[in-house]
Coordinates of C-alpha atoms and ligand atoms in Angstrom, one line a residue:
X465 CA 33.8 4.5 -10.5
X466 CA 30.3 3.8 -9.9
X467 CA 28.3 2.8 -13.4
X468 CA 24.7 2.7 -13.6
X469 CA 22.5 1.7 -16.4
X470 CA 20.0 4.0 -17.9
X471 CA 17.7 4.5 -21.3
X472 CA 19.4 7.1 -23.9
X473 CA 15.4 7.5 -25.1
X474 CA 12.3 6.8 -24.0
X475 CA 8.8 8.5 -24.9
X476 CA 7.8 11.8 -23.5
X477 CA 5.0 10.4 -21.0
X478 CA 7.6 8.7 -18.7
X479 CA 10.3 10.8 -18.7
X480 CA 11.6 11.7 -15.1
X481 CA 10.2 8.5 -14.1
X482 CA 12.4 5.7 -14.8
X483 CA 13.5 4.0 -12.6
X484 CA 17.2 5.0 -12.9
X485 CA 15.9 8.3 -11.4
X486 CA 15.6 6.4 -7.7
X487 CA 19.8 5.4 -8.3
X488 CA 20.5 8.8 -9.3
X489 CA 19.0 10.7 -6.6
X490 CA 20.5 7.6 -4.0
X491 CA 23.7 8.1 -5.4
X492 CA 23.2 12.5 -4.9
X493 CA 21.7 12.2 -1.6
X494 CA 25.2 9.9 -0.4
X495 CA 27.4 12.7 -2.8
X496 CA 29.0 9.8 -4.6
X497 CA 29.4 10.6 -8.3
X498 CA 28.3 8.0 -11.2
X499 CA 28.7 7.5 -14.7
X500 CA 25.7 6.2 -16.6
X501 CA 25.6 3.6 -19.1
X502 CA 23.3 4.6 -21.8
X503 CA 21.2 1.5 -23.3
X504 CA 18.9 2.8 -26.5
X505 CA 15.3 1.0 -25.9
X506 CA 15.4 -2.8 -26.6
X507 CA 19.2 -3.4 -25.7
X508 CA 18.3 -4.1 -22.0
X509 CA 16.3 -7.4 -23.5
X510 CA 20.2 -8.4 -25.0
X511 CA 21.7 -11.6 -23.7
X512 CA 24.4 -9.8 -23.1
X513 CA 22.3 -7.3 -20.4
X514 CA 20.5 -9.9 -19.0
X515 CA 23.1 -11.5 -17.8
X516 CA 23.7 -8.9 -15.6
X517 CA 19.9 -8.2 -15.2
X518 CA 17.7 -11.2 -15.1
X519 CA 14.7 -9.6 -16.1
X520 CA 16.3 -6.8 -18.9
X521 CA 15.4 -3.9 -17.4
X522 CA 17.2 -1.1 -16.3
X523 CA 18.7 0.1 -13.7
X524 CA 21.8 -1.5 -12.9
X525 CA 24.5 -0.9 -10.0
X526 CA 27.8 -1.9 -10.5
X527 CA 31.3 -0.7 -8.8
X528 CA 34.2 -2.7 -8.1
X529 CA 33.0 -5.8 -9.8
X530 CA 29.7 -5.8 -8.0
X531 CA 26.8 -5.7 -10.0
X532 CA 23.2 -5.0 -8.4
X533 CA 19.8 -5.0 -9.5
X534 CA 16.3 -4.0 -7.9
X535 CA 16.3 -0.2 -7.2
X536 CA 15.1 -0.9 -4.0
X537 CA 18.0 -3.2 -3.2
X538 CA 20.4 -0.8 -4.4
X539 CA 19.1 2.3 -2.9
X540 CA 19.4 0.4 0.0
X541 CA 23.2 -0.3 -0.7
X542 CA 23.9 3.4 -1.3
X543 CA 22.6 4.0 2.1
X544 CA 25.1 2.0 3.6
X545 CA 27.6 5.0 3.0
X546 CA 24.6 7.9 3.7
X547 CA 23.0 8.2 7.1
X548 CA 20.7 10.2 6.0
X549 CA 19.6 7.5 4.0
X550 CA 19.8 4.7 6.5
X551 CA 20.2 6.5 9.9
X552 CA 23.2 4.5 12.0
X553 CA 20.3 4.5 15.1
X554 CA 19.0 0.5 14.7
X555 CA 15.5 1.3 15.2
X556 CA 15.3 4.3 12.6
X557 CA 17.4 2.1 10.2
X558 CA 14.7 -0.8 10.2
X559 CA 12.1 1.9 10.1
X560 CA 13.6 3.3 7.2
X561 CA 14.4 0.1 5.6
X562 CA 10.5 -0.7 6.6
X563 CA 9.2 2.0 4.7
X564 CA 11.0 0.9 1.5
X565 CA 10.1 -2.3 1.6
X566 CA 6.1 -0.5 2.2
X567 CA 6.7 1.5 -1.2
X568 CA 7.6 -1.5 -3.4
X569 CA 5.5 -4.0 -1.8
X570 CA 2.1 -2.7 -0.4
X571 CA 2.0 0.6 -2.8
X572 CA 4.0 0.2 -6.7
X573 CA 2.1 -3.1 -7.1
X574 CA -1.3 -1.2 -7.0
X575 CA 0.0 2.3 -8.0
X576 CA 1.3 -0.2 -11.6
X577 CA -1.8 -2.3 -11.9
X578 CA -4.0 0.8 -12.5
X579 CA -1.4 2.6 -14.3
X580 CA -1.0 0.0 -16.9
X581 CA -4.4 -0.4 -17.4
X582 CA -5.8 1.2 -20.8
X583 CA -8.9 3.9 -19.7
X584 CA -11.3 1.5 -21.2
X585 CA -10.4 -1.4 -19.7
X586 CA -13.0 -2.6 -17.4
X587 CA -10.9 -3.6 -14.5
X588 CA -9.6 0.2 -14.3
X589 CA -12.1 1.1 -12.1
X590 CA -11.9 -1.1 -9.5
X591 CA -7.8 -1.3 -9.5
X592 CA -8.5 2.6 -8.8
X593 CA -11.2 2.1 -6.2
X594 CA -8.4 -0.3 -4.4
X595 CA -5.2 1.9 -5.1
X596 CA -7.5 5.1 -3.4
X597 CA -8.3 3.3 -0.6
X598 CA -4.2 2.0 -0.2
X599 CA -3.3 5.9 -0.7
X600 CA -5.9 7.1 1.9
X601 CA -4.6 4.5 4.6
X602 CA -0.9 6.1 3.6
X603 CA -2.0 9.2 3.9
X604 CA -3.9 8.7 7.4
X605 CA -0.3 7.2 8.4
X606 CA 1.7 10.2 7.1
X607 CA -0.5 12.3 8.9
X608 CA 0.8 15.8 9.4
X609 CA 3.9 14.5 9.9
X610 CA 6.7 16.0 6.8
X611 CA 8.2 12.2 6.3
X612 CA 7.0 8.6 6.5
X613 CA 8.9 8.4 10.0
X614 CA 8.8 11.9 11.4
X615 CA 11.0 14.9 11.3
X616 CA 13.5 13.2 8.7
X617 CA 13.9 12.2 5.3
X618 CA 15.2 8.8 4.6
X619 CA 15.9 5.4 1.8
X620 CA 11.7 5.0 2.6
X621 CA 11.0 8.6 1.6
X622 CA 12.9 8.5 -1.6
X623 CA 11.6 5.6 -2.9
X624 CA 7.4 6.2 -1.7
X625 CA 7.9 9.9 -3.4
X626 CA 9.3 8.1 -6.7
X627 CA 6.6 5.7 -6.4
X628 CA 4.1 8.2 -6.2
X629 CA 5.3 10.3 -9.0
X630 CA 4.0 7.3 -11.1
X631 CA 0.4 8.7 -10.7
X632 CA 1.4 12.3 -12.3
X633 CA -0.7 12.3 -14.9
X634 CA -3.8 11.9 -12.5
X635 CA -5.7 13.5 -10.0
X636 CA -5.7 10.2 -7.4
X637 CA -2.1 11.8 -5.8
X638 CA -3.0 15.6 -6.8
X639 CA -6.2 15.4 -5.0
X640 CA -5.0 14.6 -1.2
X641 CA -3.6 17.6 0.0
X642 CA -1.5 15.8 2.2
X643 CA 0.3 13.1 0.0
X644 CA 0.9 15.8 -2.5
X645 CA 2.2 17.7 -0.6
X646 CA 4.3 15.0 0.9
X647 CA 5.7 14.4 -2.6
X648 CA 6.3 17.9 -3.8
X649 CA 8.3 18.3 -0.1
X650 CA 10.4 14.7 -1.1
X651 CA 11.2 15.8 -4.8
X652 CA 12.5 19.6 -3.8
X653 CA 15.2 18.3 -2.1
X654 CA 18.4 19.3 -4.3
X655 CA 19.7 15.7 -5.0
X656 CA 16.2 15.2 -6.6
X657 CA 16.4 18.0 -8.9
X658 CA 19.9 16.8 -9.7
X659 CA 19.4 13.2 -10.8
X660 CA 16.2 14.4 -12.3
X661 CA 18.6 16.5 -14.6
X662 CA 20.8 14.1 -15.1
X663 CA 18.2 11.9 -16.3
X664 CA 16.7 14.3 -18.5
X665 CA 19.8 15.5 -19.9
X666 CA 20.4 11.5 -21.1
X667 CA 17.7 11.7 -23.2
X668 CA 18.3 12.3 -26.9
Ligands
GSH925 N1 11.6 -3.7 -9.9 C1 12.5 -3.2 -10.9 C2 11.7 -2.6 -12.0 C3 12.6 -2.0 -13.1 C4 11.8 -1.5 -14.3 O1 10.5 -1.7 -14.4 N2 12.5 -0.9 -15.2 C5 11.8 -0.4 -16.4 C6 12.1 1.1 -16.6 S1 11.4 2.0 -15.3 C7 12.4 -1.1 -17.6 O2 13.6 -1.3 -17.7 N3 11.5 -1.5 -18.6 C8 11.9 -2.1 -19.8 C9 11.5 -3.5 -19.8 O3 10.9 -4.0 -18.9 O4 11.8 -4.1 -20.9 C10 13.3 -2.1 -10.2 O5 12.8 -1.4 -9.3 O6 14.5 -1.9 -10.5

């Protein structure tokens, strides 16, 4: 059975958005069922955890005696056994896989800079000024196309959306109609809604 590693609490304000949520919804898109582990905040820095995760975070992957770390990396193993994850068609897979490499490396780094930055921090401003300008280019590429690489969803789609999500408290998503609406059309899909219950119903 496949175990994954999750928070049993965190605080309201990032609820739905850790980071568990992208192996969840992986794991519902490919119809593979999970148990999670449930780690109460602060176990995850435990010698114990970080020998399975270097950096004592959450989540974790393991199955069979396989353990994996990195959402990315193991959204990207899930897709292995879900084409509509990672299509089978060699250029659509390394577009997909393209596009999830795009969302962790060219948009979280920016999307995190400003989001961990207090509202009267002097650098806010010009991390939001930069992280606009990234979402605008993003934007221009989605264009009025429904996914990153056309018609279909894929691995890039789920992890951009879940990415994006991380702004939800602001207007910098909210106010292009086109990335939000880009996000609300990622996050109806049914094996969203699931892992995002799943989640949720974790918490206590
Ligand atoms: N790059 C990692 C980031 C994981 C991450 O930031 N996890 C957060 C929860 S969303 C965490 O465990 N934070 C607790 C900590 O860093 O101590 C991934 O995508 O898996």
């Amino acid at each position: 059975m496949i175990e994954i590693s999750a928070f049993s609490g965190v605080p309201q304000q990032i609820r739905g958005l850790v980071r568990d949520l992208r192996v969840r919804w992986a794991l519902e898109e490919a119809g593979l069922s999970y148990v999670a582990r449930l780690l109460p905040l602060g176990d995850q820095k435990k010698p114990e955890y970080r020998a399975l995760q270097p950096f004592g975070q959450v989540p974790i992957f393991q199955e069979d005696g396989l353990v994996l770390f990195e959402s990315g990396a193991i959204v990207l193993y899930i897709g292995e056994r879900c084409e509509s994850l990672l299509p089978r068609e060699t250029g659509a897979r390394a577009r997909a896989v393209q596009w999830v490499v795009a969302s962790l490396n060219s948009i979280e780094p920016f999307v995190m800079n400003f989001a961990m930055l207090d509202a009267d921090n002097p650098a806010r401003a010009g991390a939001e000024e930069f992280l606009r300008r990234r979402l605008a280019e993003l934007s221009e590429s989605l264009g009025d196309k429904p996914y990153l690489d056309g018609q279909r969803f894929t691995a890039g789609d789920l992890l951009m959306s879940t990415v994006l999500c991380i702004l939800r408290g602001t207007n910098i998503v909210s106010s292009d109609p086109r990335l939000s609406a880009y996000v609300q059309r990622c996050t109806a899909r049914p094996g969203y809604l699931r892992a995002l219950d799943a989640q949720m119903g974790d918490f206590h």
